[in-house]
Amino acid sequence: MKTQFTIGKLATATGVNIETIRYYERAGLIAPPARTDGNYRTYGEADITRLRFVKRTRDLGFTLEQVRALLGLSDQRERDCGTIDAMVIEHLAEVDRKIADLTALRRELADAVASCEGGTVAECRILETFSPTVGS
Amino acid sequence: MKTQFTIGKLATATGVNIETIRYYERAGLIAPPARTDGNYRTYGEADITRLRFVKRTRDLGFTLEQVRALLGLSDQRERDCGTIDAMVIEHLAEVDRKIADLTALRRELADAVASCEGGTVAECRILETFSPTVGS
DNA sequence: GCTTGACCCTGTAGCAGCTACAGGGTGCAG
DNA sequence: CTGCACCCTGTAGCTGCTACAGGGTCAAGC
């Protein structure tokens, strides 16, 4: 007989909140588990593995929909891994776009900060930086 | 008599969605404007300036709460601008943290992609990268 | 005078991805 | 048998919008 445990242990074993686990179940990321007589969810070792996979991919910034897709693909062991590869590459590109956006934004903020020479709000150049002037 | 116009013009003048303008009003970012006899909101030039400020600061990644604070501070013209300065610096630090997080994440994704040598899903090393092994 | 169409109004629901209850049941130790 | 930790369901809240439904307004054209 395998080791079985309730949702609290799964939560501490994976670092995923109990409410979040139930949410993932509703969202179709993890399968509805067996229940005890008292209607408690019971999990096994495989569930820890799967939930850790979910947590890891979420931490890496994949959306729930992408995680669902990755889980589905990872279950088809004999399939070519090209699709997975492509998904990760696309996500990498997305992350690169976000970094570029934030870097541009960072520069604007740094410029704003550099422009401030103290004094009153009326004199503050930061606010000018935030007030796009669009002609006379 | 000043130029007055309805919400549609304000939207096109600022590039902010009509629904979003009304949302900002509900959220207390912009004051409820005067109304016409037919209950239409009417705006003036000053509203364009203020809404552009909101849009710009939102684009720079400030939360609505921060924008509210910035607006409040910018109205106190005689006050020292140190508080504004501090807010922008804190936000800059926040952006730096996000860039750092994304950069770390980017590296992990790149490593995952590099580890893939094709073949079946069963052989794919990307999935191993996503499955944190924690013990025997 | 009447219709068409562009515009405006309010109120509510939806999105992601959780998180936080309320109001109950279960299970075990003392 | 009582207390407490744990679990259950269902629903509402968060941010920052966006998208309706179901109505009213207003100016132009015939």
Tab-separated table of C-alpha atoms (C1' of nucleotides) in Angstrom:
chain	number	residue	atom	x	y	z
A	1	MET	CA	0.000	0.000	0.000
A	2	LYS	CA	1.292	3.368	-1.019
A	3	THR	CA	1.679	6.345	1.215
A	4	GLN	CA	-1.348	8.588	1.041
A	5	PHE	CA	-1.816	11.984	2.614
A	6	THR	CA	-4.191	14.908	2.687
A	7	ILE	CA	-3.955	18.293	1.079
A	8	GLY	CA	-2.077	19.954	3.920
A	9	LYS	CA	0.914	17.636	3.491
A	10	LEU	CA	0.853	18.162	-0.252
A	11	ALA	CA	0.916	21.896	0.357
A	12	THR	CA	3.919	21.758	2.674
A	13	ALA	CA	5.718	19.214	0.468
A	14	THR	CA	5.411	21.450	-2.604
A	15	GLY	CA	5.256	24.945	-1.157
A	16	VAL	CA	1.915	25.506	-2.851
A	17	ASN	CA	-0.926	27.053	-0.858
A	18	ILE	CA	-3.860	24.761	-0.045
A	19	GLU	CA	-6.347	27.144	-1.630
A	20	THR	CA	-4.148	27.310	-4.700
A	21	ILE	CA	-4.050	23.518	-4.985
A	22	ARG	CA	-7.843	23.380	-4.948
A	23	TYR	CA	-7.866	26.197	-7.479
A	24	TYR	CA	-5.513	24.230	-9.751
A	25	GLU	CA	-7.860	21.281	-9.489
A	26	ARG	CA	-10.829	23.423	-10.544
A	27	ALA	CA	-8.706	24.899	-13.320
A	28	GLY	CA	-7.931	21.424	-14.644
A	29	LEU	CA	-4.177	21.508	-13.963
A	30	ILE	CA	-4.276	18.575	-11.619
A	31	ALA	CA	-6.777	15.734	-11.655
A	32	PRO	CA	-9.414	15.439	-8.946
A	33	PRO	CA	-7.857	13.032	-6.438
A	34	ALA	CA	-9.440	10.126	-4.579
A	35	ARG	CA	-11.362	10.935	-1.412
A	36	THR	CA	-11.485	9.372	2.026
A	37	ASP	CA	-14.739	8.304	3.649
A	38	GLY	CA	-14.818	11.710	5.267
A	39	ASN	CA	-14.524	13.360	1.848
A	40	TYR	CA	-10.915	14.454	2.313
A	41	ARG	CA	-8.747	14.638	-0.812
A	42	THR	CA	-5.942	12.049	-0.704
A	43	TYR	CA	-2.726	12.324	-2.655
A	44	GLY	CA	0.324	10.180	-3.354
A	45	GLU	CA	3.964	10.705	-4.331
A	46	ALA	CA	3.105	11.186	-8.011
A	47	ASP	CA	0.941	14.142	-7.102
A	48	ILE	CA	3.882	15.821	-5.409
A	49	THR	CA	5.932	15.424	-8.574
A	50	ARG	CA	3.189	16.781	-10.754
A	51	LEU	CA	2.415	19.724	-8.534
A	52	ARG	CA	6.090	20.595	-8.267
A	53	PHE	CA	6.207	20.630	-12.050
A	54	VAL	CA	3.288	23.039	-12.059
A	55	LYS	CA	4.899	25.268	-9.464
A	56	ARG	CA	8.200	25.296	-11.284
A	57	THR	CA	6.706	26.200	-14.648
A	58	ARG	CA	4.522	28.859	-13.008
A	59	ASP	CA	7.619	30.274	-11.330
A	60	LEU	CA	9.225	30.366	-14.755
A	61	GLY	CA	6.399	32.590	-15.902
A	62	PHE	CA	4.269	30.231	-17.971
A	63	THR	CA	0.540	30.956	-17.920
A	64	LEU	CA	-1.884	28.375	-16.566
A	65	GLU	CA	-2.899	27.584	-20.124
A	66	GLN	CA	0.722	26.979	-21.097
A	67	VAL	CA	1.237	24.806	-18.034
A	68	ARG	CA	-1.833	22.765	-18.993
A	69	ALA	CA	-0.364	22.316	-22.462
A	70	LEU	CA	3.062	21.363	-21.106
A	71	LEU	CA	1.491	18.822	-18.776
A	72	GLY	CA	-0.518	17.352	-21.624
A	73	LEU	CA	2.530	17.109	-23.850
A	74	SER	CA	4.739	15.671	-21.143
A	75	ASP	CA	2.274	12.834	-20.723
A	76	GLN	CA	2.738	11.755	-24.345
A	77	ARG	CA	6.114	10.175	-23.716
A	78	GLU	CA	6.639	8.801	-27.239
A	79	ARG	CA	5.858	12.012	-29.041
A	80	ASP	CA	8.567	14.222	-30.517
A	81	CYS	CA	9.587	16.941	-28.099
A	82	GLY	CA	9.640	19.634	-30.791
A	83	THR	CA	6.367	21.167	-29.646
A	84	ILE	CA	7.622	21.557	-26.106
A	85	ASP	CA	10.844	23.020	-27.393
A	86	ALA	CA	8.915	25.542	-29.498
A	87	MET	CA	6.725	26.573	-26.559
A	88	VAL	CA	9.713	27.226	-24.345
A	89	ILE	CA	11.489	29.177	-27.083
A	90	GLU	CA	8.394	31.305	-27.643
A	91	HIS	CA	8.140	31.952	-23.943
A	92	LEU	CA	11.813	32.888	-23.841
A	93	ALA	CA	11.132	35.455	-26.553
A	94	GLU	CA	8.232	36.808	-24.505
A	95	VAL	CA	10.493	37.173	-21.486
A	96	ASP	CA	13.040	38.980	-23.641
A	97	ARG	CA	10.349	41.416	-24.755
A	98	LYS	CA	9.380	42.083	-21.153
A	99	ILE	CA	12.988	42.679	-20.151
A	100	ALA	CA	13.394	45.105	-23.052
A	101	ASP	CA	10.215	46.964	-22.065
A	102	LEU	CA	11.279	47.222	-18.449
A	103	THR	CA	14.755	48.352	-19.424
A	104	ALA	CA	13.369	51.185	-21.564
A	105	LEU	CA	11.066	52.144	-18.740
A	106	ARG	CA	13.903	52.003	-16.247
A	107	ARG	CA	15.875	54.488	-18.319
A	108	GLU	CA	12.954	56.914	-18.371
A	109	LEU	CA	12.579	56.669	-14.621
A	110	ALA	CA	16.314	57.167	-14.101
A	111	ASP	CA	16.208	60.253	-16.331
A	112	ALA	CA	13.315	61.609	-14.305
A	113	VAL	CA	15.162	61.072	-11.039
A	114	ALA	CA	18.331	62.677	-12.438
A	115	SER	CA	16.372	65.747	-13.490
A	116	CYS	CA	15.244	66.522	-9.964
A	117	GLU	CA	17.259	69.237	-8.288
A	118	GLY	CA	15.200	69.557	-5.151
A	119	GLY	CA	13.097	72.538	-4.211
A	120	THR	CA	9.341	72.770	-4.292
A	121	VAL	CA	6.941	70.627	-6.209
A	122	ALA	CA	6.311	73.574	-8.532
A	123	GLU	CA	9.976	73.566	-9.560
A	124	CYS	CA	10.340	69.802	-9.728
A	125	ARG	CA	11.376	68.545	-13.119
A	126	ILE	CA	10.204	65.019	-12.422
A	127	LEU	CA	6.635	66.125	-12.837
A	128	GLU	CA	7.490	67.729	-16.163
A	129	THR	CA	8.879	64.401	-17.253
A	130	PHE	CA	5.509	62.911	-16.387
A	131	SER	CA	3.544	65.603	-18.206
A	132	PRO	CA	3.812	65.029	-21.918
A	133	THR	CA	3.693	68.435	-23.562
A	134	VAL	CA	2.251	68.207	-27.000
A	135	GLY	CA	2.764	71.553	-28.602
A	136	SER	CA	2.082	75.199	-27.863
B	1	MET	CA	-16.059	80.715	-22.414
B	2	LYS	CA	-13.691	77.797	-22.415
B	3	THR	CA	-13.745	74.935	-24.831
B	4	GLN	CA	-15.706	72.025	-23.452
B	5	PHE	CA	-16.108	68.579	-24.909
B	6	THR	CA	-17.469	65.159	-24.117
B	7	ILE	CA	-15.714	61.979	-23.123
B	8	GLY	CA	-15.098	60.735	-26.652
B	9	LYS	CA	-12.896	63.729	-27.473
B	10	LEU	CA	-11.028	63.325	-24.202
B	11	ALA	CA	-10.420	59.706	-25.107
B	12	THR	CA	-9.010	60.505	-28.554
B	13	ALA	CA	-6.998	63.467	-27.219
B	14	THR	CA	-5.282	61.320	-24.589
B	15	GLY	CA	-5.292	57.860	-26.102
B	16	VAL	CA	-7.191	56.531	-23.092
B	17	ASN	CA	-10.195	54.282	-23.638
B	18	ILE	CA	-13.604	55.770	-22.765
B	19	GLU	CA	-14.401	52.907	-20.415
B	20	THR	CA	-11.028	53.380	-18.769
B	21	ILE	CA	-11.686	57.102	-18.226
B	22	ARG	CA	-14.933	56.302	-16.467
B	23	TYR	CA	-13.101	53.653	-14.468
B	24	TYR	CA	-10.465	56.202	-13.405
B	25	GLU	CA	-13.258	58.480	-12.278
B	26	ARG	CA	-14.774	55.709	-10.152
B	27	ALA	CA	-11.304	54.885	-8.824
B	28	GLY	CA	-10.812	58.497	-7.737
B	29	LEU	CA	-7.960	59.313	-10.103
B	30	ILE	CA	-9.844	62.062	-11.873
B	31	ALA	CA	-12.591	64.186	-10.382
B	32	PRO	CA	-16.212	63.731	-11.490
B	33	PRO	CA	-16.631	66.357	-14.203
B	34	ALA	CA	-19.537	68.714	-14.818
B	35	ARG	CA	-22.481	67.351	-16.758
B	36	THR	CA	-24.614	68.717	-19.567
B	37	ASP	CA	-28.399	68.887	-19.356
B	38	GLY	CA	-28.433	65.514	-21.077
B	39	ASN	CA	-26.165	64.102	-18.359
B	40	TYR	CA	-23.070	63.925	-20.566
B	41	ARG	CA	-19.712	64.411	-18.872
B	42	THR	CA	-17.971	67.595	-20.073
B	43	TYR	CA	-14.248	68.181	-19.894
B	44	GLY	CA	-11.829	71.044	-20.544
B	45	GLU	CA	-8.147	71.436	-21.451
B	46	ALA	CA	-6.989	70.889	-17.865
B	47	ASP	CA	-8.590	67.456	-17.891
B	48	ILE	CA	-6.523	66.497	-20.918
B	49	THR	CA	-3.344	67.474	-19.089
B	50	ARG	CA	-4.328	65.561	-15.978
B	51	LEU	CA	-5.372	62.444	-17.845
B	52	ARG	CA	-2.175	62.493	-19.902
B	53	PHE	CA	-0.256	62.598	-16.634
B	54	VAL	CA	-2.175	59.550	-15.450
B	55	LYS	CA	-1.545	57.690	-18.689
B	56	ARG	CA	2.140	58.515	-18.655
B	57	THR	CA	2.678	57.402	-15.080
B	58	ARG	CA	0.654	54.239	-15.716
B	59	ASP	CA	2.807	53.544	-18.766
B	60	LEU	CA	5.833	53.963	-16.504
B	61	GLY	CA	4.483	51.162	-14.365
B	62	PHE	CA	3.128	53.012	-11.330
B	63	THR	CA	0.106	51.412	-9.694
B	64	LEU	CA	-3.181	53.290	-9.524
B	65	GLU	CA	-2.522	53.936	-5.855
B	66	GLN	CA	0.871	55.437	-6.650
B	67	VAL	CA	-0.650	57.559	-9.394
B	68	ARG	CA	-3.243	58.816	-6.935
B	69	ALA	CA	-0.454	59.758	-4.546
B	70	LEU	CA	1.584	61.460	-7.275
B	71	LEU	CA	-1.439	63.464	-8.357
B	72	GLY	CA	-2.122	64.518	-4.793
B	73	LEU	CA	1.487	65.563	-4.251
B	74	SER	CA	1.733	67.383	-7.548
B	75	ASP	CA	-1.213	69.520	-6.514
B	76	GLN	CA	0.681	70.821	-3.474
B	77	ARG	CA	2.879	73.151	-5.498
B	78	GLU	CA	4.700	74.730	-2.529
B	79	ARG	CA	5.641	71.492	-0.865
B	80	ASP	CA	9.145	70.060	-1.049
B	81	CYS	CA	9.471	67.573	-3.886
B	82	GLY	CA	11.422	65.085	-1.784
B	83	THR	CA	8.443	62.775	-1.347
B	84	ILE	CA	7.890	62.563	-5.071
B	85	ASP	CA	11.568	61.952	-5.599
B	86	ALA	CA	11.506	59.145	-3.043
B	87	MET	CA	8.481	57.520	-4.660
B	88	VAL	CA	10.088	57.495	-8.072
B	89	ILE	CA	13.358	56.144	-6.673
B	90	GLU	CA	11.482	53.375	-4.865
B	91	HIS	CA	9.637	52.521	-8.036
B	92	LEU	CA	12.917	52.479	-9.937
B	93	ALA	CA	14.244	49.976	-7.410
B	94	GLU	CA	11.124	47.882	-7.918
B	95	VAL	CA	11.672	47.894	-11.670
B	96	ASP	CA	15.279	46.872	-11.116
B	97	ARG	CA	14.118	43.946	-9.015
B	98	LYS	CA	11.728	42.873	-11.741
B	99	ILE	CA	14.439	43.080	-14.383
B	100	ALA	CA	16.740	41.003	-12.194
B	101	ASP	CA	14.007	38.391	-11.646
B	102	LEU	CA	13.248	38.174	-15.337
B	103	THR	CA	16.918	37.951	-16.217
B	104	ALA	CA	17.426	35.029	-13.822
B	105	LEU	CA	14.337	33.384	-15.246
B	106	ARG	CA	15.534	34.023	-18.775
B	107	ARG	CA	18.773	32.196	-18.031
B	108	GLU	CA	16.894	29.188	-16.692
B	109	LEU	CA	14.741	29.063	-19.778
B	110	ALA	CA	17.757	29.394	-22.052
B	111	ASP	CA	19.470	26.545	-20.179
B	112	ALA	CA	16.372	24.424	-20.622
B	113	VAL	CA	16.269	25.097	-24.346
B	114	ALA	CA	19.991	24.378	-24.697
B	115	SER	CA	19.576	21.034	-22.952
B	116	CYS	CA	17.110	19.760	-25.525
B	117	GLU	CA	18.666	17.417	-28.050
B	118	GLY	CA	15.494	16.410	-29.813
B	119	GLY	CA	13.997	12.953	-29.733
B	120	THR	CA	10.909	11.883	-27.867
B	121	VAL	CA	9.277	13.595	-24.946
B	122	ALA	CA	10.562	10.789	-22.715
B	123	GLU	CA	14.139	11.702	-23.601
B	124	CYS	CA	13.637	15.455	-23.492
B	125	ARG	CA	15.812	17.201	-20.947
B	126	ILE	CA	13.631	20.289	-20.901
B	127	LEU	CA	11.078	18.440	-18.835
B	128	GLU	CA	13.751	17.350	-16.394
B	129	THR	CA	14.657	20.993	-15.975
B	130	PHE	CA	11.038	21.584	-15.054
B	131	SER	CA	10.876	18.683	-12.612
B	132	PRO	CA	12.739	19.606	-9.481
B	133	THR	CA	14.182	16.420	-8.039
B	134	VAL	CA	14.449	16.651	-4.300
B	135	GLY	CA	16.040	13.571	-2.948
B	136	SER	CA	16.525	9.848	-3.547
C	1	DG	C1'	-42.218	65.810	-37.671
C	2	DC	C1'	-39.675	61.729	-37.760
C	3	DT	C1'	-35.951	58.718	-38.421
C	4	DT	C1'	-31.271	57.456	-38.521
C	5	DG	C1'	-26.934	57.162	-36.563
C	6	DA	C1'	-23.291	58.518	-33.645
C	7	DC	C1'	-22.561	59.322	-29.342
C	8	DC	C1'	-23.421	59.072	-24.307
C	9	DC	C1'	-25.332	56.935	-19.745
C	10	DT	C1'	-25.519	53.209	-15.757
C	11	DG	C1'	-24.772	48.774	-14.035
C	12	DT	C1'	-22.933	44.455	-14.188
C	13	DA	C1'	-19.932	40.635	-15.518
C	14	DG	C1'	-15.684	38.932	-17.277
C	15	DC	C1'	-10.357	38.201	-17.663
C	16	DA	C1'	-5.784	36.010	-14.805
C	17	DG	C1'	-4.353	33.859	-10.795
C	18	DC	C1'	-4.911	33.572	-6.958
C	19	DT	C1'	-6.371	34.630	-1.743
C	20	DA	C1'	-9.565	34.939	2.019
C	21	DC	C1'	-13.297	34.306	4.164
C	22	DA	C1'	-17.998	32.069	6.193
C	23	DG	C1'	-20.143	28.294	7.764
C	24	DG	C1'	-19.886	23.864	8.204
C	25	DG	C1'	-17.888	18.563	8.804
C	26	DT	C1'	-13.925	15.093	10.343
C	27	DG	C1'	-10.753	12.890	13.189
C	28	DC	C1'	-7.856	12.198	16.945
C	29	DA	C1'	-5.850	13.178	21.715
C	30	DG	C1'	-6.614	13.952	26.368
D	1	DC	C1'	-16.871	14.311	25.428
D	2	DT	C1'	-14.565	18.253	24.488
D	3	DG	C1'	-11.282	20.717	22.236
D	4	DC	C1'	-8.455	21.505	18.457
D	5	DA	C1'	-6.312	20.943	14.025
D	6	DC	C1'	-7.525	19.949	9.896
D	7	DC	C1'	-10.626	19.446	5.927
D	8	DC	C1'	-14.911	20.616	2.914
D	9	DT	C1'	-17.852	23.845	-0.405
D	10	DG	C1'	-19.105	28.145	-2.134
D	11	DT	C1'	-18.539	32.750	-2.772
D	12	DA	C1'	-16.409	37.290	-2.786
D	13	DG	C1'	-12.359	40.082	-3.109
D	14	DC	C1'	-7.956	41.861	-5.253
D	15	DT	C1'	-5.705	44.882	-9.810
D	16	DG	C1'	-6.703	47.284	-13.920
D	17	DC	C1'	-9.120	47.269	-17.000
D	18	DT	C1'	-12.596	45.705	-20.967
D	19	DA	C1'	-17.048	44.438	-22.794
D	20	DC	C1'	-21.371	44.052	-22.855
D	21	DA	C1'	-26.837	44.975	-22.223
D	22	DG	C1'	-30.280	48.045	-22.251
D	23	DG	C1'	-31.268	52.347	-22.344
D	24	DG	C1'	-31.093	57.983	-23.248
D	25	DT	C1'	-29.378	62.307	-26.178
D	26	DC	C1'	-28.618	65.057	-30.013
D	27	DA	C1'	-27.800	66.776	-34.550
D	28	DA	C1'	-28.481	66.044	-39.504
D	29	DG	C1'	-31.294	64.780	-43.296
D	30	DC	C1'	-35.721	64.011	-45.579
